[in-house]
Amino acid sequence: MLLHALARIGQTLAVLFVVSVASFGLLKLAPGDPVQIMLGSEYSPEAYESLVAEMGLDQPFLVQYAHWALNFVQGDWGTSFVAHTDIFTHAFKEALPVTLTLASFSLAFAILIGVPLGVLSAVKKDTAFDAGAAVFALTGTAFPSFLLGILLIWFFGVKLGLFPVMGYVSPWQDFWTGIYHIILPSLTLSTYFIAMITRLTRATLIEVLEQPYIAAARARGEPNWRVIWVHGVRNIAMPLVTILGLQLGVLLQGTVLTETVFNLPGIGQMLTSAVLGREYAVVQAGVMMTATLFIGVNLLVDLSYPLLDPRLRDRK
Amino acid sequence: MTDIDHRKILAERLSTQLGRRTLLKGMGAGIVAAGVSGIPGVARAQQSGHIKIASVKVIDTLDPHFTGFLSAIQIINNIHNGLLKITYDGETVRFEPDLAETWDLEDDKTHLFKLRDGVKFHDGTPCDAEAVKFSLLRVRDGKPTSPHAWKLSLLDEIEIVDPLTVRLKFSKPYAFLPVALNGSTGRAGTIVSPAAVEKYGTEYGRNPVGTGPFKFVSWKENDAIELEANPDYFEPGLPKLERATFVLMREASTALAALFSGQIDGMTDCPMQLVDQVAAFPEAELYGAIEGNYTFVGMNCRRAPFDDMNLRRAVAWALDRETLVKQAYFGKAQQAYTPISPPMSGFFDPNIAESGRGQWFDLVKAKEFRSKAANQGEVEVNYIMAERGPVGTRIAQTVAPMLEQIGIKVNLELIEPAAWVSRRNSGEFDLYDFEWVADLDPDETIYPEFKSDGAWNFCGWKNTDFDDYCAKAQVVLDVAERRKLYYAAEDLLMDEAPIAVMAHMPIYKVFSKKVQGFNYIPADLVNLHTVSLA
């Protein structure tokens, strides 16, 4: 077991190393010069040279990478070119919580809406309700989140004036105001997942409901709700957790657009402006955090299997 | 942004739309529940005079001597003052003393500034002759080099006559001085607190300390910049607002939604495509006019095919400006004949359309020049475009078919903005379009842009006569004589056509009707000095 854990940690570190080299290299290879962007159009060549030297961009690529990597592992994530702010504070303490909040609320929405909808579709298979849910699921998967976000803003924010269209308040500090601000963005981001979970739940449950133990439960005379919600639905947990772990990347990707549309100061917005401004160290911080998050969640998914399925516990 | 009172807005909206009973029934519980948790931010928002404005463009730093962006100057100008300031009476742009009480010309190279007495920086240190000297030297000689250092390269000597008097000696008469020394677009004459610069060093841009009507409070990354009133501001009765928040929003349509739903009071910039929507909204007031700018299609004179002057001339005459204004600028811009633009009082010719000067659309003339070009076969060129600037890729897409008519096949190449800047600066293009903005003097509008081998001369055009005219004009203080020199320089530029000039753009700001007393200045400024909230 210990060996297994060590191997997993080793794997994780190797992946993070590869990711860091790749993102650093790709951004350096991409055309575009952070100094030119910082200075705008009206500057002198002296100002340019002076800034390049100050930022250490006159060093060779490997030196820049090694410099960054050594500092990074020691917890010094550097300062951003333009803002001169400490990247660790900005990225980890300020931006990450925003994105995590958005992502967790979206996931919660997705599960709370997607699972019941899927269950009802499965139970009412081939009825008008099922067809309606299928149409909704297809539309939901196909709808680009930025468009949906703007539509929601105009309808709920401007037409009805029900929700704020921008801004972030941490629900951990001020619960109701926080929730109030996060509802529209979370809905926007979760649509895709609601649709996906609905379809997954429906398909899995239809299969489950044909299993002998369901027939047995019915034969025992258990009430219908118990058969479905207790014996049936618990079987969705495994595929659901697996898919959510794998789709976390899509979720994090979705936060980029959602945060931009709703003006939330999270990792997505941070990464967008950092990539456009060629803020190498900020991009690295964002990439490393999301990569770690992705790997971490998938590790948790692996570890959760024995908890979700007793049959896997017995193998030990 | 915690202090936007959504519940109040919500309650008001619902009460007007649904009637009171429905409101109490439907939403009452939510409002009470939220109210109980006690939100400190909301209590703050109840105070009068807190304006919230969306800033939709990138802000790099609040250090006036280092920013390259007008969006930053909009905020900087509320925190700092310059030796001079820009004023506008609806017709004429003027330069007037700001931190200086009087401004005298002792001879054509020597300027005497008497400073206002008793002005203090926000950190309590006095704004005196020493501080002025410190700021000017920081721009001229400071390390790292200020991008605005060139504006003071003619400044020879700064003499402190007494604690409130400073004498500036220039090596030559310097006609550009009023622009260089104003606290707005010039930036070089913005006075910063020496104590703060010493304290914060390169972090000054995140901790600016000036003499302006507002003090800097905080800057939260990708979120908001907060300012509060400076009660000791030297202009009596100003500022009127207690607080000002610049909400940093990247998405203009979200900002517009926030404005329409009353969550913010204005936008520092209203993109042209949203102008009609704003104009149709009764609660919003649009401010804007043609400003000191010009847009153009630039041609690379360093390499074939546009090293051929006749081919460039053909392009310059083949662009249908009227169509361009309609397609790319939604009919909002004004056709340009030469770079000098309307707010440059004394230099812009209001009758330029009839004067016969400059470039305009004339397909016959374009074809004539085309027939003189060295390459009579089909010419294939590349045009770099990016989703950047006020018009994105619209100009490129409108220009391409126009050039098809004179036998130039345009390959549009869409690249990412940072890459676009790189390509433009290193001259790897045949065509590109760009705009020089917020210029108030002909010098800054054409000289650094087209000076032979100049750093901003991306087209690589060279003409020593042009350089001479501009250099001469720089040291002539008489407006009529200067104008003559700039017209001569412009005529050369337009004739040899490294660029095809297209339009002068209006720059819009939008505020809700609640916002009163905004003094519009056609230099893309958002001065909140006189603004109040009804």
XYZ file of C-alpha atoms in Angstrom, chain B residues 300 303-309 311-312 375 379-381 408 430:
16
model
C 5.514 48.128 -45.353
C 10.008 45.401 -48.813
C 8.259 44.518 -52.032
C 5.616 45.181 -53.166
C 4.983 48.307 -51.083
C 8.483 49.688 -51.507
C 6.870 50.932 -54.730
C 5.438 54.384 -54.060
C 1.436 50.993 -55.574
C 1.095 52.618 -52.147
C 4.484 45.243 -60.965
C 0.123 41.506 -56.616
C -0.416 39.256 -53.631
C 0.064 40.739 -50.175
C -4.077 43.531 -55.271
C 2.690 43.950 -45.964
